[in-house]
Each structure stands twice: as C-alpha cells, then as structure tokens.
mmCIF file with all atom_site columns, C-alpha atoms in Angstrom:
data_model
loop_
_atom_site.group_PDB
_atom_site.id
_atom_site.type_symbol
_atom_site.label_atom_id
_atom_site.label_alt_id
_atom_site.label_comp_id
_atom_site.label_asym_id
_atom_site.label_entity_id
_atom_site.label_seq_id
_atom_site.pdbx_PDB_ins_code
_atom_site.Cartn_x
_atom_site.Cartn_y
_atom_site.Cartn_z
_atom_site.occupancy
_atom_site.B_iso_or_equiv
_atom_site.pdbx_formal_charge
_atom_site.auth_seq_id
_atom_site.auth_comp_id
_atom_site.auth_asym_id
_atom_site.auth_atom_id
_atom_site.pdbx_PDB_model_num
ATOM 1   C CA . ARG N 1 1   ? 160.848 167.110 171.281 1.00 52.00 ? 1   ARG N CA 1
ATOM 2   C CA . PRO N 1 2   ? 157.436 167.716 169.752 1.00 58.00 ? 2   PRO N CA 1
ATOM 3   C CA . LEU N 1 3   ? 156.576 164.001 169.498 1.00 59.00 ? 3   LEU N CA 1
ATOM 4   C CA . PRO N 1 4   ? 153.912 161.993 171.304 1.00 61.00 ? 4   PRO N CA 1
ATOM 5   C CA . GLY N 1 5   ? 154.515 160.669 174.770 1.00 72.00 ? 5   GLY N CA 1
ATOM 6   C CA . VAL N 1 6   ? 152.490 157.622 175.825 1.00 83.00 ? 6   VAL N CA 1
ATOM 7   C CA . ASN N 1 7   ? 150.966 156.086 172.732 1.00 83.00 ? 7   ASN N CA 1
ATOM 8   C CA . GLY N 1 8   ? 150.596 152.373 173.433 1.00 87.00 ? 8   GLY N CA 1
ATOM 9   C CA . LEU N 1 9   ? 148.510 150.793 176.205 1.00 91.00 ? 9   LEU N CA 1
ATOM 10  C CA . LYS N 1 10  ? 148.127 147.064 176.840 1.00 92.00 ? 10  LYS N CA 1
ATOM 11  C CA . ARG N 1 11  ? 146.958 145.001 179.787 1.00 88.00 ? 11  ARG N CA 1
ATOM 12  C CA . ALA N 1 12  ? 149.736 142.639 180.889 1.00 85.00 ? 12  ALA N CA 1
ATOM 13  C CA . LEU N 1 13  ? 149.188 139.054 182.020 1.00 80.00 ? 13  LEU N CA 1
ATOM 14  C CA . ASP N 1 14  ? 149.762 140.062 185.650 1.00 84.00 ? 14  ASP N CA 1
ATOM 15  C CA . GLY N 1 15  ? 146.899 142.574 185.478 1.00 83.00 ? 15  GLY N CA 1
ATOM 16  C CA . THR N 1 16  ? 149.108 145.660 185.301 1.00 90.00 ? 16  THR N CA 1
ATOM 17  C CA . LEU N 1 17  ? 148.912 148.181 182.486 1.00 93.00 ? 17  LEU N CA 1
ATOM 18  C CA . LEU N 1 18  ? 151.908 148.529 180.161 1.00 94.00 ? 18  LEU N CA 1
ATOM 19  C CA . LEU N 1 19  ? 152.519 151.887 178.487 1.00 94.00 ? 19  LEU N CA 1
ATOM 20  C CA . SER N 1 20  ? 154.932 152.777 175.703 1.00 93.00 ? 20  SER N CA 1
ATOM 21  C CA . ASN N 1 21  ? 156.492 156.213 175.597 1.00 89.00 ? 21  ASN N CA 1
ATOM 22  C CA . SER N 1 22  ? 157.984 156.811 172.177 1.00 84.00 ? 22  SER N CA 1
ATOM 23  C CA . THR N 1 23  ? 159.633 160.115 173.087 1.00 84.00 ? 23  THR N CA 1
ATOM 24  C CA . ALA N 1 24  ? 161.487 158.619 176.071 1.00 88.00 ? 24  ALA N CA 1
ATOM 25  C CA . ARG N 1 25  ? 161.953 155.199 174.353 1.00 89.00 ? 25  ARG N CA 1
ATOM 26  C CA . THR N 1 26  ? 160.662 153.556 177.505 1.00 91.00 ? 26  THR N CA 1
ATOM 27  C CA . LEU N 1 27  ? 158.219 150.814 178.400 1.00 93.00 ? 27  LEU N CA 1
ATOM 28  C CA . LEU N 1 28  ? 156.415 151.569 181.674 1.00 93.00 ? 28  LEU N CA 1
ATOM 29  C CA . ARG N 1 29  ? 154.203 149.570 184.050 1.00 94.00 ? 29  ARG N CA 1
ATOM 30  C CA . LEU N 1 30  ? 151.271 150.999 185.949 1.00 94.00 ? 30  LEU N CA 1
ATOM 31  C CA . ARG N 1 31  ? 149.938 148.914 188.810 1.00 93.00 ? 31  ARG N CA 1
ATOM 32  C CA . LEU N 1 32  ? 146.165 148.742 189.083 1.00 92.00 ? 32  LEU N CA 1
ATOM 33  C CA . ALA N 1 33  ? 143.912 148.271 192.091 1.00 91.00 ? 33  ALA N CA 1
ATOM 34  C CA . GLY N 1 34  ? 140.301 147.492 191.293 1.00 86.00 ? 34  GLY N CA 1
ATOM 35  C CA . GLY N 1 35  ? 140.813 148.752 187.748 1.00 81.00 ? 35  GLY N CA 1
ATOM 36  C CA . ALA N 1 36  ? 142.149 152.155 188.881 1.00 89.00 ? 36  ALA N CA 1
ATOM 37  C CA . PRO N 1 37  ? 145.771 153.350 188.823 1.00 91.00 ? 37  PRO N CA 1
ATOM 38  C CA . ASP N 1 38  ? 147.720 152.496 191.974 1.00 92.00 ? 38  ASP N CA 1
ATOM 39  C CA . GLY N 1 39  ? 150.742 154.794 192.131 1.00 92.00 ? 39  GLY N CA 1
ATOM 40  C CA . ALA N 1 40  ? 152.914 156.259 189.407 1.00 93.00 ? 40  ALA N CA 1
ATOM 41  C CA . PRO N 1 41  ? 154.135 154.443 186.294 1.00 92.00 ? 41  PRO N CA 1
ATOM 42  C CA . GLU N 1 42  ? 157.442 152.631 186.832 1.00 93.00 ? 42  GLU N CA 1
ATOM 43  C CA . PRO N 1 43  ? 160.032 151.879 184.155 1.00 93.00 ? 43  PRO N CA 1
ATOM 44  C CA . VAL N 1 44  ? 160.166 148.307 182.857 1.00 92.00 ? 44  VAL N CA 1
ATOM 45  C CA . ALA N 1 45  ? 162.839 148.716 180.201 1.00 93.00 ? 45  ALA N CA 1
ATOM 46  C CA . ARG N 1 46  ? 164.675 151.266 178.120 1.00 92.00 ? 46  ARG N CA 1
ATOM 47  C CA . MET N 1 47  ? 163.682 150.408 174.541 1.00 91.00 ? 47  MET N CA 1
ATOM 48  C CA . THR N 1 48  ? 166.961 151.333 172.874 1.00 89.00 ? 48  THR N CA 1
ATOM 49  C CA . ARG N 1 49  ? 165.609 150.911 169.327 1.00 84.00 ? 49  ARG N CA 1
ATOM 50  C CA . GLY N 1 50  ? 162.453 152.833 170.205 1.00 85.00 ? 50  GLY N CA 1
ATOM 51  C CA . VAL N 1 51  ? 158.887 151.832 170.999 1.00 90.00 ? 51  VAL N CA 1
ATOM 52  C CA . ASP N 1 52  ? 155.654 152.995 169.452 1.00 88.00 ? 52  ASP N CA 1
ATOM 53  C CA . ASP N 1 53  ? 152.953 150.349 169.583 1.00 92.00 ? 53  ASP N CA 1
ATOM 54  C CA . PHE N 1 54  ? 153.489 146.879 171.060 1.00 95.00 ? 54  PHE N CA 1
ATOM 55  C CA . ALA N 1 55  ? 151.837 143.511 171.618 1.00 94.00 ? 55  ALA N CA 1
ATOM 56  C CA . VAL N 1 56  ? 152.147 141.145 174.585 1.00 93.00 ? 56  VAL N CA 1
ATOM 57  C CA . GLY N 1 57  ? 152.414 137.423 173.816 1.00 90.00 ? 57  GLY N CA 1
ATOM 58  C CA . PRO N 1 58  ? 150.825 134.676 175.925 1.00 88.00 ? 58  PRO N CA 1
ATOM 59  C CA . ASP N 1 59  ? 154.285 133.964 177.367 1.00 88.00 ? 59  ASP N CA 1
ATOM 60  C CA . GLY N 1 60  ? 154.675 137.599 178.477 1.00 90.00 ? 60  GLY N CA 1
ATOM 61  C CA . VAL N 1 61  ? 157.112 138.572 175.707 1.00 93.00 ? 61  VAL N CA 1
ATOM 62  C CA . VAL N 1 62  ? 156.612 142.159 174.518 1.00 94.00 ? 62  VAL N CA 1
ATOM 63  C CA . TYR N 1 63  ? 156.907 142.699 170.742 1.00 95.00 ? 63  TYR N CA 1
ATOM 64  C CA . ALA N 1 64  ? 157.502 146.334 169.808 1.00 95.00 ? 64  ALA N CA 1
ATOM 65  C CA . ALA N 1 65  ? 157.192 148.535 166.744 1.00 93.00 ? 65  ALA N CA 1
ATOM 66  C CA . THR N 1 66  ? 160.323 150.680 166.920 1.00 88.00 ? 66  THR N CA 1
ATOM 67  C CA . HIS N 1 67  ? 159.859 153.294 164.193 1.00 82.00 ? 67  HIS N CA 1
ATOM 68  C CA . ALA N 1 68  ? 163.236 152.037 163.002 1.00 77.00 ? 68  ALA N CA 1
ATOM 69  C CA . GLU N 1 69  ? 164.126 149.481 160.338 1.00 70.00 ? 69  GLU N CA 1
ATOM 70  C CA . GLY N 1 70  ? 163.221 146.518 162.502 1.00 80.00 ? 70  GLY N CA 1
ATOM 71  C CA . LEU N 1 71  ? 161.078 145.396 165.388 1.00 93.00 ? 71  LEU N CA 1
ATOM 72  C CA . ALA N 1 72  ? 162.098 144.380 168.904 1.00 94.00 ? 72  ALA N CA 1
ATOM 73  C CA . LEU N 1 73  ? 161.211 141.788 171.502 1.00 93.00 ? 73  LEU N CA 1
ATOM 74  C CA . LEU N 1 74  ? 161.536 142.079 175.260 1.00 94.00 ? 74  LEU N CA 1
ATOM 75  C CA . PRO N 1 75  ? 161.420 138.781 177.199 1.00 94.00 ? 75  PRO N CA 1
ATOM 76  C CA . PRO N 1 76  ? 159.881 138.879 180.695 1.00 91.00 ? 76  PRO N CA 1
ATOM 77  C CA . GLY N 1 77  ? 162.365 140.261 183.220 1.00 89.00 ? 77  GLY N CA 1
ATOM 78  C CA . ALA N 1 78  ? 164.791 141.541 180.554 1.00 91.00 ? 78  ALA N CA 1
ATOM 79  C CA . ALA N 1 79  ? 166.150 145.065 180.909 1.00 87.00 ? 79  ALA N CA 1
ATOM 80  C CA . GLU N 1 80  ? 166.890 145.592 177.203 1.00 90.00 ? 80  GLU N CA 1
ATOM 81  C CA . PRO N 1 81  ? 165.123 144.487 174.039 1.00 93.00 ? 81  PRO N CA 1
ATOM 82  C CA . ARG N 1 82  ? 166.511 142.251 171.297 1.00 93.00 ? 82  ARG N CA 1
ATOM 83  C CA . PRO N 1 83  ? 166.086 143.249 167.652 1.00 92.00 ? 83  PRO N CA 1
ATOM 84  C CA . ILE N 1 84  ? 163.839 141.350 165.250 1.00 92.00 ? 84  ILE N CA 1
ATOM 85  C CA . PRO N 1 85  ? 165.011 141.968 161.688 1.00 87.00 ? 85  PRO N CA 1
ATOM 86  C CA . ALA N 1 86  ? 162.141 143.174 159.502 1.00 88.00 ? 86  ALA N CA 1
ATOM 87  C CA . PRO N 1 87  ? 163.538 144.364 156.164 1.00 85.00 ? 87  PRO N CA 1
ATOM 88  C CA . GLY N 1 88  ? 161.018 146.447 154.264 1.00 84.00 ? 88  GLY N CA 1
ATOM 89  C CA . VAL N 1 89  ? 159.089 147.484 157.394 1.00 88.00 ? 89  VAL N CA 1
ATOM 90  C CA . GLU N 1 90  ? 160.817 150.853 157.840 1.00 85.00 ? 90  GLU N CA 1
ATOM 91  C CA . GLY N 1 91  ? 159.116 153.188 160.280 1.00 85.00 ? 91  GLY N CA 1
ATOM 92  C CA . SER N 1 92  ? 157.248 150.377 162.065 1.00 89.00 ? 92  SER N CA 1
ATOM 93  C CA . THR N 1 93  ? 154.393 152.002 163.918 1.00 89.00 ? 93  THR N CA 1
ATOM 94  C CA . ALA N 1 94  ? 151.935 149.245 164.909 1.00 93.00 ? 94  ALA N CA 1
ATOM 95  C CA . VAL N 1 95  ? 152.103 145.507 165.627 1.00 95.00 ? 95  VAL N CA 1
ATOM 96  C CA . ALA N 1 96  ? 149.701 142.674 166.432 1.00 95.00 ? 96  ALA N CA 1
ATOM 97  C CA . LEU N 1 97  ? 150.269 138.999 167.020 1.00 95.00 ? 97  LEU N CA 1
ATOM 98  C CA . SER N 1 98  ? 149.093 136.943 164.078 1.00 92.00 ? 98  SER N CA 1
ATOM 99  C CA . PRO N 1 99  ? 145.913 135.003 164.932 1.00 90.00 ? 99  PRO N CA 1
ATOM 100 C CA . GLY N 1 100 ? 146.086 131.237 164.960 1.00 79.00 ? 100 GLY N CA 1
ATOM 101 C CA . GLY N 1 101 ? 149.320 130.795 166.903 1.00 74.00 ? 101 GLY N CA 1
ATOM 102 C CA . ASP N 1 102 ? 151.570 130.689 163.821 1.00 82.00 ? 102 ASP N CA 1
ATOM 103 C CA . ARG N 1 103 ? 154.461 132.555 165.553 1.00 88.00 ? 103 ARG N CA 1
ATOM 104 C CA . ALA N 1 104 ? 154.214 135.651 163.423 1.00 93.00 ? 104 ALA N CA 1
ATOM 105 C CA . LEU N 1 105 ? 153.769 139.347 163.994 1.00 94.00 ? 105 LEU N CA 1
ATOM 106 C CA . LEU N 1 106 ? 151.738 141.626 161.757 1.00 95.00 ? 106 LEU N CA 1
ATOM 107 C CA . ALA N 1 107 ? 153.559 144.937 161.443 1.00 94.00 ? 107 ALA N CA 1
ATOM 108 C CA . LEU N 1 108 ? 152.597 148.240 159.867 1.00 93.00 ? 108 LEU N CA 1
ATOM 109 C CA . GLY N 1 109 ? 155.448 150.283 158.417 1.00 90.00 ? 109 GLY N CA 1
ATOM 110 C CA . THR N 1 110 ? 155.198 153.905 157.322 1.00 85.00 ? 110 THR N CA 1
ATOM 111 C CA . GLY N 1 111 ? 158.021 153.645 154.797 1.00 78.00 ? 111 GLY N CA 1
ATOM 112 C CA . GLY N 1 112 ? 160.149 155.850 157.038 1.00 67.00 ? 112 GLY N CA 1
ATOM 113 C CA . LEU N 1 113 ? 157.782 158.842 156.894 1.00 68.00 ? 113 LEU N CA 1
ATOM 114 C CA . LEU N 1 114 ? 158.880 160.243 160.284 1.00 64.00 ? 114 LEU N CA 1
ATOM 115 C CA . GLU N 1 115 ? 162.527 159.860 159.305 1.00 66.00 ? 115 GLU N CA 1
ATOM 116 C CA . GLY N 1 116 ? 161.949 161.630 155.964 1.00 66.00 ? 116 GLY N CA 1
ATOM 117 C CA . ARG N 1 117 ? 162.624 158.547 153.835 1.00 67.00 ? 117 ARG N CA 1
ATOM 118 C CA . GLY N 1 118 ? 159.364 158.573 151.840 1.00 71.00 ? 118 GLY N CA 1
ATOM 119 C CA . GLY N 1 119 ? 159.204 154.819 151.189 1.00 76.00 ? 119 GLY N CA 1
ATOM 120 C CA . ASP N 1 120 ? 156.028 152.817 150.721 1.00 82.00 ? 120 ASP N CA 1
ATOM 121 C CA . ALA N 1 121 ? 153.720 152.056 153.629 1.00 87.00 ? 121 ALA N CA 1
ATOM 122 C CA . VAL N 1 122 ? 153.338 148.298 154.176 1.00 89.00 ? 122 VAL N CA 1
ATOM 123 C CA . LEU N 1 123 ? 151.479 145.722 156.210 1.00 93.00 ? 123 LEU N CA 1
ATOM 124 C CA . ALA N 1 124 ? 153.855 142.796 156.647 1.00 92.00 ? 124 ALA N CA 1
ATOM 125 C CA . ARG N 1 125 ? 153.833 139.370 158.259 1.00 93.00 ? 125 ARG N CA 1
ATOM 126 C CA . VAL N 1 126 ? 157.122 138.851 160.119 1.00 93.00 ? 126 VAL N CA 1
ATOM 127 C CA . ALA N 1 127 ? 158.100 135.400 161.398 1.00 91.00 ? 127 ALA N CA 1
ATOM 128 C CA . LEU N 1 128 ? 159.036 135.506 165.075 1.00 89.00 ? 128 LEU N CA 1
ATOM 129 C CA . PRO N 1 129 ? 162.401 134.129 166.156 1.00 82.00 ? 129 PRO N CA 1
ATOM 130 C CA . GLU N 1 130 ? 162.430 131.007 168.304 1.00 75.00 ? 130 GLU N CA 1
ATOM 131 C CA . GLY N 1 131 ? 163.244 131.451 171.988 1.00 57.00 ? 131 GLY N CA 1
#
C-alpha cells in the first residue's frame, strides 16, 4: 500500500527504541547499544486497531493513535492492545500524555480524512481508563 511505514519513534523506559509501523499495524522494538542500533527491529505487538503516533507512560503503558474512531493502550508485556473509546476523535493521528499527571491523553484527530469521511479536525483531551 502507498502509506508510510515507520512514523512514530519513542525511547522506552528500558532504553530501547519503540517504532510504530502504520502500514503493518505493528509496534516494534529496536535494541540500542551505546545509542546505536543493535540488531534488527523485533515485533512487540500487532496493533489490531492500527498505530500511527504513540506515547509511553511512566508505567510503560503505550497509548496509540489508531487512525480509527478510538485510541488504544498496550500494557507492558501484552500482545494485543485494548481500545480506548474516543468519540469525536476520528482519524486519530497523534497523541501526547497530558502534563501534570491528570490521567489524560491529548489526541489529534483528522476528522477521518484518510478514510474519506471529511469530518472536522480536533484536538481533544481524553480521560484515560483506570488500570
């Protein structure tokens, strides 16, 4: 498909580099040695709802923009993500943890542009589920 491959990069708490691949709907891990890549990227999880951008919480939970109608979270060690409902944030393309520790995610939605929906772009604050 003529869509981007790796488009999200974040340093994980264990010092590895996490990469999102939106075309393959996969979250990958790249081990680092002295700041340089050490081997090939290895799959962490199949992001069934998709993955564009993502954020990593202080507890190691990965919060993902899915380009779908919601967001997703991936607890450490989980093989599949859980959905986070986010009505009105269609085409989520970027996320960031809200500053101040208020258990919220800031999410940018395209209004479903990629899917041909043509809704309004939004920046939304989404409360994070407990646990």
